[in-house]
Short mmCIF file of C-alpha atoms and ligand atoms in Angstrom, two decimals:
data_model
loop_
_atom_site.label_atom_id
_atom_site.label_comp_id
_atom_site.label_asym_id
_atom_site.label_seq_id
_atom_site.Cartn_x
_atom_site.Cartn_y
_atom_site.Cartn_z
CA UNK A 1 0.00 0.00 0.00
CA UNK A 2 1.17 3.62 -0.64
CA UNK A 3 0.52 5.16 2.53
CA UNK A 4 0.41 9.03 1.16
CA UNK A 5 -3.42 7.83 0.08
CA UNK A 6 -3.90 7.50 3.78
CA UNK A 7 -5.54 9.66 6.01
CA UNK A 8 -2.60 11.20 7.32
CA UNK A 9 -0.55 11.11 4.17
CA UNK A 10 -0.55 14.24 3.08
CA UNK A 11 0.39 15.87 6.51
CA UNK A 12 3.48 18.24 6.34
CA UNK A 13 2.78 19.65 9.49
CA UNK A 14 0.76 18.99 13.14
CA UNK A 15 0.55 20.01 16.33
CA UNK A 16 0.11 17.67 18.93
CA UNK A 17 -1.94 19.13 21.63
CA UNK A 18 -1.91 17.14 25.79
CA UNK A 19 -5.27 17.01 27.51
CA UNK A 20 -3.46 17.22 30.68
CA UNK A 21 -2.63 21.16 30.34
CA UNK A 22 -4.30 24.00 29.94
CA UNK A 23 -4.97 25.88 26.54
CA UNK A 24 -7.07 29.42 26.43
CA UNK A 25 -9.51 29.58 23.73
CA UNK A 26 -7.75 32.22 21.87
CA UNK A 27 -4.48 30.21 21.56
CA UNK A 28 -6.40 26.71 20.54
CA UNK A 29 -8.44 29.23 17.95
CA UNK A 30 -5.21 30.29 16.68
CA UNK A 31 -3.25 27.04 16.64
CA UNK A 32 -6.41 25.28 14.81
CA UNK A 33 -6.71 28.15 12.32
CA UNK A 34 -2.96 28.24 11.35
CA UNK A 35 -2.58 26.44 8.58
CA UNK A 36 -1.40 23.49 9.97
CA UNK A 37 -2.87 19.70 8.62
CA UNK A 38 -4.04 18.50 11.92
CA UNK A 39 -4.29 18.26 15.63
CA UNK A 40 -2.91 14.97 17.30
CA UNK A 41 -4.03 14.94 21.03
CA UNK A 42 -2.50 12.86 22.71
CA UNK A 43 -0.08 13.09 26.17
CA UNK A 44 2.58 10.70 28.12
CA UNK A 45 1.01 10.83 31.64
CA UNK A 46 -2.77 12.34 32.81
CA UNK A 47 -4.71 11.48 29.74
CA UNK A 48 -7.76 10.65 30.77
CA UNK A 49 -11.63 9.90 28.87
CA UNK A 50 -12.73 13.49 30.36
CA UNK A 51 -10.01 15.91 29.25
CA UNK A 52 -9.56 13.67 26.06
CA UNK A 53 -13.25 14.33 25.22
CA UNK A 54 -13.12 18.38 26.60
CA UNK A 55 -10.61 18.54 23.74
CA UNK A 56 -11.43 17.40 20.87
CA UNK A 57 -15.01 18.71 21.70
CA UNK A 58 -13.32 22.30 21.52
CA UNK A 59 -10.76 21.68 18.03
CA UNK A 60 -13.83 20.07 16.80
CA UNK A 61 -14.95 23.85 16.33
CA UNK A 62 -12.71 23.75 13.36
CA UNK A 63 -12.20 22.62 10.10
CA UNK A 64 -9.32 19.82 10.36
CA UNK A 65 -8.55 16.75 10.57
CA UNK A 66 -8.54 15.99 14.96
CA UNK A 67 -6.80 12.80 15.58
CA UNK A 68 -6.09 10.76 18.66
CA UNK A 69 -2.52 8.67 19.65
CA UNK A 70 -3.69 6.33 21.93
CA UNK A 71 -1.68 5.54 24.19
CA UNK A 72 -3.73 4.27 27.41
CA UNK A 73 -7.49 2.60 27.19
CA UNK A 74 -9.11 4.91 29.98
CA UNK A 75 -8.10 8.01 26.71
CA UNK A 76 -9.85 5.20 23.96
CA UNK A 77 -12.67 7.95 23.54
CA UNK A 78 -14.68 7.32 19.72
CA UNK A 79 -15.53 10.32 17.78
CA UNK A 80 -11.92 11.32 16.18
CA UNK A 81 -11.23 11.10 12.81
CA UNK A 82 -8.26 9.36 12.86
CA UNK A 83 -6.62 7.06 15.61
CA UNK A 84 -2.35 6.42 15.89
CA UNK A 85 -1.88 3.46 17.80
CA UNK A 86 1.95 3.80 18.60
CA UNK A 87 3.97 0.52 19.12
CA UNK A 88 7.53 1.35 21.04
CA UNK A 89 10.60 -0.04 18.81
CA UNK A 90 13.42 0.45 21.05
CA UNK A 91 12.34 -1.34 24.09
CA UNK A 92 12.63 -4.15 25.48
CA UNK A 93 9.36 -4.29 27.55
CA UNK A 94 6.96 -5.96 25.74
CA UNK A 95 4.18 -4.18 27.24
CA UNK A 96 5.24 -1.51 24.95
CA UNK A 97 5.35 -3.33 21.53
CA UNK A 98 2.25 -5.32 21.33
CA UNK A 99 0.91 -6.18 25.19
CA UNK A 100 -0.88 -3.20 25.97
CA UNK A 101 -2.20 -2.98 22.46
CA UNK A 102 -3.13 -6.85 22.74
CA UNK A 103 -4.60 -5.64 26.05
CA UNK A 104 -6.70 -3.00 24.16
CA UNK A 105 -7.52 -5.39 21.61
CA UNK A 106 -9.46 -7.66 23.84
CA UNK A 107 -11.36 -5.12 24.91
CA UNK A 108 -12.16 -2.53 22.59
CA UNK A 109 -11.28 -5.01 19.06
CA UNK A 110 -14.53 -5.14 17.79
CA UNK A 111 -15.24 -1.24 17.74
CA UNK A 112 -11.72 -0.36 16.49
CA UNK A 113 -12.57 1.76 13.15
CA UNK A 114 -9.71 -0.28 10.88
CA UNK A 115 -9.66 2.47 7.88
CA UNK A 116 -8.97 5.08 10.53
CA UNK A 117 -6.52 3.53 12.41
CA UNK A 118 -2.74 3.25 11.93
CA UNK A 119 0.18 2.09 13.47
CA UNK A 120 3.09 4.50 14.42
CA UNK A 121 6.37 2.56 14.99
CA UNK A 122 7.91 5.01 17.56
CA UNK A 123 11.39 5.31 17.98
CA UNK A 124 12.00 7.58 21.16
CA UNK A 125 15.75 8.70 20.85
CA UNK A 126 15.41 11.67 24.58
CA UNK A 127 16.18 9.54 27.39
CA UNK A 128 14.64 12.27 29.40
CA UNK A 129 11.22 11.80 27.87
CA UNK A 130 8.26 10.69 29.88
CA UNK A 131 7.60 8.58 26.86
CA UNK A 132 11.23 7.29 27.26
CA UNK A 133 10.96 6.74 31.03
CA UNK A 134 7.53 5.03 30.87
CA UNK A 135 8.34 2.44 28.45
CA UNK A 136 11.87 2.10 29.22
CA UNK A 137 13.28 2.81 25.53
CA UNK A 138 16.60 2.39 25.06
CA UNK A 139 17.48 5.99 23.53
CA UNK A 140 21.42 5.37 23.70
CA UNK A 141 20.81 4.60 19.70
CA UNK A 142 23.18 5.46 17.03
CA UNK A 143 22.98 6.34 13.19
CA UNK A 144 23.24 2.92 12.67
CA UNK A 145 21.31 1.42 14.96
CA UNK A 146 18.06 3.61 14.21
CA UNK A 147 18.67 3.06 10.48
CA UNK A 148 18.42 -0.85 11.52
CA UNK A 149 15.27 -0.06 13.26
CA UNK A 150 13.85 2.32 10.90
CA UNK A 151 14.78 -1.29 8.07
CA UNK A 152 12.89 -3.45 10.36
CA UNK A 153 10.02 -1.16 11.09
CA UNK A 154 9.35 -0.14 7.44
CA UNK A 155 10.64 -2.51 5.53
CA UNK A 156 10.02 -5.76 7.80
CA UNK A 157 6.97 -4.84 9.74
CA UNK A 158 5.85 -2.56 7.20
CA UNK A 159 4.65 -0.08 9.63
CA UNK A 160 2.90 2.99 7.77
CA UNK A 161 4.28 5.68 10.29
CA UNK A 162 7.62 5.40 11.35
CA UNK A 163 7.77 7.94 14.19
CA UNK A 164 11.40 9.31 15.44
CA UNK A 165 10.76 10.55 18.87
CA UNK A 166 12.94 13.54 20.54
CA UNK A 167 10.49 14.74 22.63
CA UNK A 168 11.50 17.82 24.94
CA UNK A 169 14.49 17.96 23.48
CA UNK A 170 16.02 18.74 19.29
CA UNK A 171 17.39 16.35 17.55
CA UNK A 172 20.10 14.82 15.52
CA UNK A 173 19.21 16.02 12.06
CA UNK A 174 21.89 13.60 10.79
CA UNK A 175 19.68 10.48 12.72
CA UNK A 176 16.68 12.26 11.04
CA UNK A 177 18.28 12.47 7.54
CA UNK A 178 19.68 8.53 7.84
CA UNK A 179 15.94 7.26 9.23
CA UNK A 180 14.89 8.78 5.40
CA UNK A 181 17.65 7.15 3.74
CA UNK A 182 16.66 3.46 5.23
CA UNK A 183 13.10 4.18 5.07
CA UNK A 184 10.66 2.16 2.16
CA UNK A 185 9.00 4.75 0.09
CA UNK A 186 5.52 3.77 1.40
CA UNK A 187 6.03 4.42 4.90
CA UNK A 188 5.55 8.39 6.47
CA UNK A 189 7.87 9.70 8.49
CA UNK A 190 7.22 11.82 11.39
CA UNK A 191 9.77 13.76 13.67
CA UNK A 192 8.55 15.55 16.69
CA UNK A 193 10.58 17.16 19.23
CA UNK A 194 12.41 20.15 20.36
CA UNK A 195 10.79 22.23 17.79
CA UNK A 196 10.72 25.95 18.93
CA UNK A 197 11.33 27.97 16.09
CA UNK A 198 10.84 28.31 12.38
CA UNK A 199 14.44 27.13 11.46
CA UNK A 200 14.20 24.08 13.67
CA UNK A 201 10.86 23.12 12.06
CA UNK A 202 12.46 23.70 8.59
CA UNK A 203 15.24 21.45 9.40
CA UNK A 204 13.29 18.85 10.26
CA UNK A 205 11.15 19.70 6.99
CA UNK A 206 13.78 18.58 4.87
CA UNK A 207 13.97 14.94 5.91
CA UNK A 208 10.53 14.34 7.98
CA UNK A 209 7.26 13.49 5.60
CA UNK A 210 5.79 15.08 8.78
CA UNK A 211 6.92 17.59 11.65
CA UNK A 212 5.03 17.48 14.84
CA UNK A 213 4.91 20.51 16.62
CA UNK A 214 3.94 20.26 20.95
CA UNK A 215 4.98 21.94 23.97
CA UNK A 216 6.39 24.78 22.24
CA UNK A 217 2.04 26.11 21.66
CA UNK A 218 2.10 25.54 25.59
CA UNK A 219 5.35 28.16 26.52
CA UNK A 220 5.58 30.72 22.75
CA UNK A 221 2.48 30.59 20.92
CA UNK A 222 4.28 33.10 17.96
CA UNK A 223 6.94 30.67 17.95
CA UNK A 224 4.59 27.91 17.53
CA UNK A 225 1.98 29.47 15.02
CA UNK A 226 6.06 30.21 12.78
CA UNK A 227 7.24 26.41 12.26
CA UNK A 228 3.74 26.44 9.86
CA UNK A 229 4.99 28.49 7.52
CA UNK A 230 8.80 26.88 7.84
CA UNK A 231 7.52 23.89 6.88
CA UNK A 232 5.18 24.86 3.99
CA UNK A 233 8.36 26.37 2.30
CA UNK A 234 10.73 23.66 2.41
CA UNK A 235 7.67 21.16 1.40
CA UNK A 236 6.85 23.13 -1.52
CA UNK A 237 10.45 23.50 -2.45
CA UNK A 238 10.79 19.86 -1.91
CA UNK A 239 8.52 19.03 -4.59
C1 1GP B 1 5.90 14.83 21.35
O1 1GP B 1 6.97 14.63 19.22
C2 1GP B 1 6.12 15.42 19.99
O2 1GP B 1 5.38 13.53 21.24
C3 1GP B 1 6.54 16.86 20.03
O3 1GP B 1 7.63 17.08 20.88
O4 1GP B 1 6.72 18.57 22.66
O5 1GP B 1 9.19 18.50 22.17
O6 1GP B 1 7.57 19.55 20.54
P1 1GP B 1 7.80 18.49 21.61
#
């Protein structure tokens, strides 16, 4: 399958909004009406049904696409338009790569909307994330190593998101730019993390399929409402 006829395959740019902190009305109304392809919510720690539902009830006010990652059943809330289910590559817990989806499975498989719902093979490179902490990734990666994982992700699992992972913190552009080289052509790739400005979002432009955009709307809304533009140019120059 060529995954830019998915749902989320045309996606140059997101941001990924937490239900577990606060976001004015004026600052969601400008983050939904900036351009940007979408709104993931989705959060490491405190996601709960409640805030989950509070917001996508209030981006729902918009026109775009509102997508949830889901990363614990009590935040399994139907309604979006799009669901990430992410799967944790470079861990060794197993709870992270297929038992609590299993878990979810059981529960919830029979409601799951399939067309809407994609994989996202994460690989979380900030030892300092909660992500990172929670699942106990192994972040220590080199070059090498993530272009192994980003071969076994894409071209042996044939994930359709491969997702590298710096969250709180900027990457490695040269990781970023050896994750495309290894990648297949059918699966996206996302890069989220440490993106505060326009020229970080562009650099991450040039390699990512997709560039996720979070905490940064929580601490310099300009700053955020900037990488949209960054990211637009070096698409369109791109192609
Ligand atoms: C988090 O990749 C996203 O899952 C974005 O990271 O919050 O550091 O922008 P930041």
């Amino acid at each position: 399958m060529n995954y830019t006829d998915a749902w989320y395959g045309n996606w140059r740019h997101v941001f990924k909004l937490d239900p577990d902190k606060e976001i004015t009305d004026e600052a969601l109304e400008a983050v939904c009406m900036s351009g940007t392809d979408a709104i993931i919510i989705g959060g490491s720690s405190g996601v709960t049904f409640e805030n989950t539902v509070d917001l996508m009830a209030r981006v729902r006010r918009y026109a775009l696409d509102c997508v949830l990652e889901v990363s614990t059943m009590d935040g399994a809330v139907p309604g979006f338009d799009g669901y990430f289910v992410p799967i944790v590559l470079n861990t060794s817990r197993a709870e992270w790569i297929n038992g609590k989806q299993t878990e979810g499975l059981k529960e919830y498989g029979t409601f799951v909307p399939w067309e809407l719902t994609a994989a996202q093979g994460y690989i979380i490179l900030n030892g300092e994330a909660t992500a990172a902490r929670i699942s106990g990734a192994d972040a220590a990666l080199d070059a090498e190593d993530v272009v192994a994982h980003v071969r076994m992700a894409s071209r042996l699992m044939r994930l359709p998101v491969i997702y590298i992972e710096y969250s709180g913190m900027f990457g490695d552009m040269n990781v970023l730019e050896a994750a495309r080289g290894a990648l297949d052509g059918d699966s996206r790739l996302f890069y989220g993390g440490g993106i505060d400005n326009a020229e970080k979002a562009a650099q991450a432009a040039r390699h990512a399929d997709t560039v996720v955009v979070g905490n940064v709307v929580y601490t310099d809304l300009a700053a955020a409402l900037a990488t949209v533009a960054a990211v637009r140019e070096v698409q369109s120059a791109k192609a």
